[in-house]
CSV table of C-alpha atoms in Angstrom, one decimal:
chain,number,residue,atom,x,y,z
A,1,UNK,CA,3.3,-9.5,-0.6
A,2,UNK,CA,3.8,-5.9,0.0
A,3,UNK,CA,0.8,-3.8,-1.4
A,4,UNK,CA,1.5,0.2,-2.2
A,5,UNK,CA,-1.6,0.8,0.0
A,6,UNK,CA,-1.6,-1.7,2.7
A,7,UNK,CA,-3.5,-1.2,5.8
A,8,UNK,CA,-4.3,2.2,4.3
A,9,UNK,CA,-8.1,3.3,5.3
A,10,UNK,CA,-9.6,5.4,2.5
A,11,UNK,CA,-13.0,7.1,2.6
A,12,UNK,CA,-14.8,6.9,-0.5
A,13,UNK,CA,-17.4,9.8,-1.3
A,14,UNK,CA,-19.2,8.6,-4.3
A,15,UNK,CA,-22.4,7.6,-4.4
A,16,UNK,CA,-23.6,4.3,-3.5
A,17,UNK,CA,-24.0,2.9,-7.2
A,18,UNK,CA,-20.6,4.2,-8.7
A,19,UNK,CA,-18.1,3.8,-5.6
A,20,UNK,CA,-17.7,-0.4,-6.1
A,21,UNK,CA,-15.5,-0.2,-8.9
A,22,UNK,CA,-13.1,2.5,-7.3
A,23,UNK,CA,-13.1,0.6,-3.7
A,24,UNK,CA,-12.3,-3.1,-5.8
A,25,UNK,CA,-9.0,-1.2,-6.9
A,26,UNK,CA,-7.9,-0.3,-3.8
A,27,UNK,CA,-8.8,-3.5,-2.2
A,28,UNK,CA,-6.1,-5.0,-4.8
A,29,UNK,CA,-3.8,-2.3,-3.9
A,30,UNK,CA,-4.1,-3.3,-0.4
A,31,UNK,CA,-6.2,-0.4,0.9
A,32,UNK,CA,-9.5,-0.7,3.4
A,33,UNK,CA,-12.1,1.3,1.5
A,34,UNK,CA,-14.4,3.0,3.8
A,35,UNK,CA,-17.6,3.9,2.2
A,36,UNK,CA,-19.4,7.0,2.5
A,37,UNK,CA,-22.1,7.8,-0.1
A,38,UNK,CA,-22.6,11.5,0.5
A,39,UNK,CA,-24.8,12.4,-2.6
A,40,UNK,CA,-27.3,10.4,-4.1
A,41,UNK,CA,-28.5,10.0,-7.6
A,42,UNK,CA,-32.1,10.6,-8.4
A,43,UNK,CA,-34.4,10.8,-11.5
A,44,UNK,CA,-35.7,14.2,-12.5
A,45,UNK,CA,-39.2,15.1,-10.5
A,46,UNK,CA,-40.5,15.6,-14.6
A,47,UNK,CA,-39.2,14.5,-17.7
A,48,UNK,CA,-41.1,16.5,-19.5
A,49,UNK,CA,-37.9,18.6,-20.8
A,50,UNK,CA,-35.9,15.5,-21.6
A,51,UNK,CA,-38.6,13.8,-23.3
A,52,UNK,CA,-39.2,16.8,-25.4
A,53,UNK,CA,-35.4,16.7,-26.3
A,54,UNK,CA,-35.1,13.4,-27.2
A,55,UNK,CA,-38.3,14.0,-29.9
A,56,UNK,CA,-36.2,16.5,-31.4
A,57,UNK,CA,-32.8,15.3,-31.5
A,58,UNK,CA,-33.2,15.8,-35.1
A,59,UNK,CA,-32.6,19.4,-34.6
A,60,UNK,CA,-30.0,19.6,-32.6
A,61,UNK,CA,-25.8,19.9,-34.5
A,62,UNK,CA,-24.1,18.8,-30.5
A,63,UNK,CA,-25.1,16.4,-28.0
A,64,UNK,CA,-23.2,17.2,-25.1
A,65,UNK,CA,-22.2,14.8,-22.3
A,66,UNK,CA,-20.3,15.8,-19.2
A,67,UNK,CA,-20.7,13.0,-17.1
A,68,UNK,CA,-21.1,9.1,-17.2
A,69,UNK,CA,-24.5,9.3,-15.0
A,70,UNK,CA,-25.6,12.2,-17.8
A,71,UNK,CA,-25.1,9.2,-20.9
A,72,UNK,CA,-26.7,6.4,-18.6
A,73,UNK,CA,-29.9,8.7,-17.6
A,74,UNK,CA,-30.8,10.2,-21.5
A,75,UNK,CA,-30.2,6.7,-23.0
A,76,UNK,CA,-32.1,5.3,-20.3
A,77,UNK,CA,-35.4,7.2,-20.9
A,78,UNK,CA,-34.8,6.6,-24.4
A,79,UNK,CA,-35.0,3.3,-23.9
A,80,UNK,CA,-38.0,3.6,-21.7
A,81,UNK,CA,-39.6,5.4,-24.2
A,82,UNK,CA,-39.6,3.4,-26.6
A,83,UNK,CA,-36.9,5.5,-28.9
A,84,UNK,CA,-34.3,3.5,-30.6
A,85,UNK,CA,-30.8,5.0,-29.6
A,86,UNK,CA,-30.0,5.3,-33.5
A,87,UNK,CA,-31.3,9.0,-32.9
A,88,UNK,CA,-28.9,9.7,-30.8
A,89,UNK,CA,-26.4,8.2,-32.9
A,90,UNK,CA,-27.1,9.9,-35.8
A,91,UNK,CA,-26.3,13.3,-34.0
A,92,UNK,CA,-22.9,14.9,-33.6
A,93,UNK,CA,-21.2,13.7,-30.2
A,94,UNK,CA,-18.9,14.8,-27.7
A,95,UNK,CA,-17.9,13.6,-24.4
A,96,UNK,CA,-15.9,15.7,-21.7
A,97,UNK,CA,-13.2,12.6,-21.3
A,98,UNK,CA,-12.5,8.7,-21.8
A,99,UNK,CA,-14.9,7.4,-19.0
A,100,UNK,CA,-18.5,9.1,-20.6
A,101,UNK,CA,-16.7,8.4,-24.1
A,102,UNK,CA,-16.7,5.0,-23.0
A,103,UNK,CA,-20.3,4.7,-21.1
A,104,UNK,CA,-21.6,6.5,-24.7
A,105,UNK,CA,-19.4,3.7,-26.8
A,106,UNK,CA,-21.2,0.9,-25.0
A,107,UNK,CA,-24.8,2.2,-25.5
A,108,UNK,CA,-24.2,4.3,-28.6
A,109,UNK,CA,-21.1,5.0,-30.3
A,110,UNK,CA,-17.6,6.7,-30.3
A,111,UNK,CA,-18.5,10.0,-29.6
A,112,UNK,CA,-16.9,12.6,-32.3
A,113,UNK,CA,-15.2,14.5,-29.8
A,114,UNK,CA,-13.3,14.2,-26.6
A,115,UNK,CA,-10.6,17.2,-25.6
A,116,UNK,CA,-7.5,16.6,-24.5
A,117,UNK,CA,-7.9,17.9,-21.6
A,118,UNK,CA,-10.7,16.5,-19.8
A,119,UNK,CA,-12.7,19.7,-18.0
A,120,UNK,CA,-16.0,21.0,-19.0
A,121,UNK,CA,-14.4,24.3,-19.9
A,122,UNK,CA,-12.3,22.4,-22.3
A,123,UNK,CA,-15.3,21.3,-24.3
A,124,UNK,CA,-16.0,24.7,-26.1
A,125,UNK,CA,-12.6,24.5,-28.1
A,126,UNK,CA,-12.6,21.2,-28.8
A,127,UNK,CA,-15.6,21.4,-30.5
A,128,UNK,CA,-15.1,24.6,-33.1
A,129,UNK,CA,-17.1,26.8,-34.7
A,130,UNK,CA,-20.3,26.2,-32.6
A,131,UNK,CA,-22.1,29.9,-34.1
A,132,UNK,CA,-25.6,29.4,-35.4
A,133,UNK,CA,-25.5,25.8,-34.0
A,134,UNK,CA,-27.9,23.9,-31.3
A,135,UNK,CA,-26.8,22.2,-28.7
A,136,UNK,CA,-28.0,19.7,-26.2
A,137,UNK,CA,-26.4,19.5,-22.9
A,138,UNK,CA,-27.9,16.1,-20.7
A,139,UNK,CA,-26.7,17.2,-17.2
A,140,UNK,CA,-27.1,17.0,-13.7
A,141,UNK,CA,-29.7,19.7,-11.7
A,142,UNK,CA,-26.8,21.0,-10.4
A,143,UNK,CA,-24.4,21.4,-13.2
A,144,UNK,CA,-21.8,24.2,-13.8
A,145,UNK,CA,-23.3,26.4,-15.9
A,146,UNK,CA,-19.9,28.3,-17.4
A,147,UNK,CA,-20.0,25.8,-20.5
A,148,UNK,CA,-23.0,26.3,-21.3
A,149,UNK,CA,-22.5,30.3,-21.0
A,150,UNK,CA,-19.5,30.0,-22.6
A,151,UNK,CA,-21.0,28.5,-25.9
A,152,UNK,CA,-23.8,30.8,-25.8
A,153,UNK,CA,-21.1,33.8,-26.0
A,154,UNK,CA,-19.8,31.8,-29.0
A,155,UNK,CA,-22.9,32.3,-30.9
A,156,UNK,CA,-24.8,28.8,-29.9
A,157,UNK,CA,-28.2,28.2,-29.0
A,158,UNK,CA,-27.7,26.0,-25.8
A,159,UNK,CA,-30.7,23.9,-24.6
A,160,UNK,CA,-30.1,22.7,-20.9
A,161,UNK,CA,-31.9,19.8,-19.6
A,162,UNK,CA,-32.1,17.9,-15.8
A,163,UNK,CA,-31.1,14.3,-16.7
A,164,UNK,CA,-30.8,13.1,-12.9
A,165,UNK,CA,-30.6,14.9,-9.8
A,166,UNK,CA,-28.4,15.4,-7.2
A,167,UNK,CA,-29.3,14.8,-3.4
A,168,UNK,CA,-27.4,15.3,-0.4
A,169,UNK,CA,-27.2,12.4,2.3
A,170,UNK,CA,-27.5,13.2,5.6
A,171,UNK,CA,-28.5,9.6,7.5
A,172,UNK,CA,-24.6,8.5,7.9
A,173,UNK,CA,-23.3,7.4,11.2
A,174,UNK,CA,-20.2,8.9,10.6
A,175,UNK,CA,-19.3,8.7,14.5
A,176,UNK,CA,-19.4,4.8,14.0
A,177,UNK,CA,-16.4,5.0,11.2
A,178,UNK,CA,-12.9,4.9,11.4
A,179,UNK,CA,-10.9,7.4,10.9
A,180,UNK,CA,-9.7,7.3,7.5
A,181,UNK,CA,-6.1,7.8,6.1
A,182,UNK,CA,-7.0,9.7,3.1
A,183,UNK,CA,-10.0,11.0,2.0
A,184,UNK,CA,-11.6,11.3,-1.8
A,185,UNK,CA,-13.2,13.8,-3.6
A,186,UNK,CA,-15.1,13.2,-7.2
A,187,UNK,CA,-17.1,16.6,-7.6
A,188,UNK,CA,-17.9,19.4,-5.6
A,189,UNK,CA,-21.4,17.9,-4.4
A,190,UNK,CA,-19.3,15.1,-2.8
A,191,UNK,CA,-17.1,18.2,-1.3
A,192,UNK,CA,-20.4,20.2,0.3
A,193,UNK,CA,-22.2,17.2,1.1
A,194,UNK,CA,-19.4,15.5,3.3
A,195,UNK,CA,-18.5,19.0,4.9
A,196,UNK,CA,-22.2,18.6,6.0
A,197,UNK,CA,-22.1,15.4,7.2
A,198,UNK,CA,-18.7,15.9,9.0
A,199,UNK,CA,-20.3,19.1,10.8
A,200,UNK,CA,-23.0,17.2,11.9
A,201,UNK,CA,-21.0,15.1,13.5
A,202,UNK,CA,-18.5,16.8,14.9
A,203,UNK,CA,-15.9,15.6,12.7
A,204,UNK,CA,-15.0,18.8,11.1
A,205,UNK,CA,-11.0,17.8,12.1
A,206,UNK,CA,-10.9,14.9,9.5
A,207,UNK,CA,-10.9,18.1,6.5
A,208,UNK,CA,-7.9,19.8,7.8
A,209,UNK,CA,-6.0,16.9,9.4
A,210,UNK,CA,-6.6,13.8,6.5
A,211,UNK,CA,-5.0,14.1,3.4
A,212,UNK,CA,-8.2,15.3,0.6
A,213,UNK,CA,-7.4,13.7,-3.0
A,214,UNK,CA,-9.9,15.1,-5.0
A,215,UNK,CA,-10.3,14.1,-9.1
A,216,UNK,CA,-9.8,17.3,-10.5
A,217,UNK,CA,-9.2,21.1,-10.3
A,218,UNK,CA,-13.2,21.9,-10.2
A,219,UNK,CA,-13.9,19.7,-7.2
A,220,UNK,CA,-10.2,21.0,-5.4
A,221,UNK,CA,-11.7,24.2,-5.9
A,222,UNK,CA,-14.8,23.7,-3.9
A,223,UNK,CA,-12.6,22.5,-1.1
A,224,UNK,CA,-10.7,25.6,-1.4
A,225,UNK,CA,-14.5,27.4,-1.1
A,226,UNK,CA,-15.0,25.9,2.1
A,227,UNK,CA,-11.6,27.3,3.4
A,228,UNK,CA,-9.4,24.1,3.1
A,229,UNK,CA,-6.7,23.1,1.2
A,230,UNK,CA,-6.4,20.0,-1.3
A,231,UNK,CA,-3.4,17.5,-0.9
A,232,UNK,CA,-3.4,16.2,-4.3
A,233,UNK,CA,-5.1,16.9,-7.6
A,234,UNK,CA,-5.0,14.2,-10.0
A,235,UNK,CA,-3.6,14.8,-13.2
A,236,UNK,CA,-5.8,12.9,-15.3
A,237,UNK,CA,-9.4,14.1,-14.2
A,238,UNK,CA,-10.2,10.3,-14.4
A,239,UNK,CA,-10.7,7.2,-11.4
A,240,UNK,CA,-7.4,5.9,-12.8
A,241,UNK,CA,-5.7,9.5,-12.1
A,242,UNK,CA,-7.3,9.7,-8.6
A,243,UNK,CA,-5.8,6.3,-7.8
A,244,UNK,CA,-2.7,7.6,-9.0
A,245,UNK,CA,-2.6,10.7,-7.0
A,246,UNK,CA,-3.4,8.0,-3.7
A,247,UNK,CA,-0.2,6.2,-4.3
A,248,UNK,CA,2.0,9.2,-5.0
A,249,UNK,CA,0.3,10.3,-1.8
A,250,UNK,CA,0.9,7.1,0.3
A,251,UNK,CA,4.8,7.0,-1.7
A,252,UNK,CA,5.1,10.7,0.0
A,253,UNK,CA,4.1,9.9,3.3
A,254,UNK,CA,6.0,6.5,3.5
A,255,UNK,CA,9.1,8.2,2.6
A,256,UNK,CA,8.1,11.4,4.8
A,257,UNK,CA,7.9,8.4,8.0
A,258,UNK,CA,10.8,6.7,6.9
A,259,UNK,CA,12.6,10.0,6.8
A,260,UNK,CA,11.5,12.4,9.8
């Protein structure tokens, strides 16, 4: 059988916990994942902040997930604490697109909101008048803070707390891998930490010379920031569009070989 990906080497960025169910796809497309975990995810050095949060969820009008890892960290200290996930449920949710909505419909509930369009940035309109109103934004260290100024211009009182952290890797042997066919790109850590590890090594070459899919427009612009270009974008900013953007991709340079 003819597979849209066969023999196809693709590197995989994610980190180590998140990158199985992206590989197994490509595996059945006919791909060779190649796995690379450039960033890993790490529990905040206090929880303090969180913990304080999740005593007062009472008070808040918006909880505010942009991420799966951000709805798998709060309901996980809530459950380590002790506090029944009802709380949570009883507040007013919204989820930046159908992957956390899912993650917060298997622990919680359908989230109230989603936007179409699934960006941080989108997240303001879709979730009206937000003056006078507290919200609670679970996020990474590291997280974009544009939304969260953004709501505050609207007349919000925004409460920002570390849910997990995010760490570069350094200890890959990248010299011992393959070069890949195509490379992807989930978030713009993944972008700075593989530029790292690729400089380290010498490898530089595979970001102007392999195809970079990246997930969506945030993380293509990071690549942009390091002064390369992004071959695709996916279209839906999901692990379902990303695959999609490979095999338009592999379509492209199949019929690109076939036709010099």
């Amino acid at each position: 059988m003819n597979l849209p990906l066969q023999g196809k080497r693709v590197l995989i960025t994610r980190p180590e916990e998140q990158a199985e169910d992206l590989a197994s796809q490509l595996r059945q497309l006919g791909a060779e994942p190649i796995l690379l975990p450039t960033i890993a995810l790490l529990p905040p050095e206090d929880w303090e902040a969180v913990d304080e949060a999740i005593r007062s969820l009472q008070q808040f009008h918006w909880v505010v997930f942009t991420s799966v890892n951000g709805v798998r960290a709060f309901t996980g200290r809530m459950h380590a604490t002790n506090k029944p996930v009802s709380l949570l449920a009883g507040c007013r949710l919204a989820a930046i697109g159908p992957a956390t909505a899912k993650a917060l419909e298997e622990v919680c509930r359908t989230p109230d909101v989603v936007p179409e369009e699934f960006l941080s940035d989108a997240l303001p309109d879709a979730l009206g008048e937000v003056k006078g109103r507290r919200i609670l934004l679970p996020r990474a260290d590291i997280a974009r803070k544009a939304m969260a100024e953004e709501l505050r211009r609207r007349g919000a009182e925004v409460v920002e707390i570390a849910v997990y952290r995010v760490q570069q890797r350094r200890e890959a042997q990248i010299a011992s891998l393959p070069r890949p066919d195509l490379i992807t790109l989930t978030s713009p850590s993944t972008v700075r930490s593989l530029a790292h590890m690729l400089a380290e090594a010498g490898r530089m070459d595979w970001l102007s010379a392999v195809p970079l899919i990246c997930i969506g427009p945030i993380t293509a612009a990071a690549v942009r920031e390091l002064g390369y270009q992004p071959t695709r974008v996916a279209k839906e900013h999901t692990v379902q569009g990303l695959i999609q953007a490979i095999l338009e991709e592999a379509m492209c340079d199949a019929h690109s070989t076939a036709n010099p």
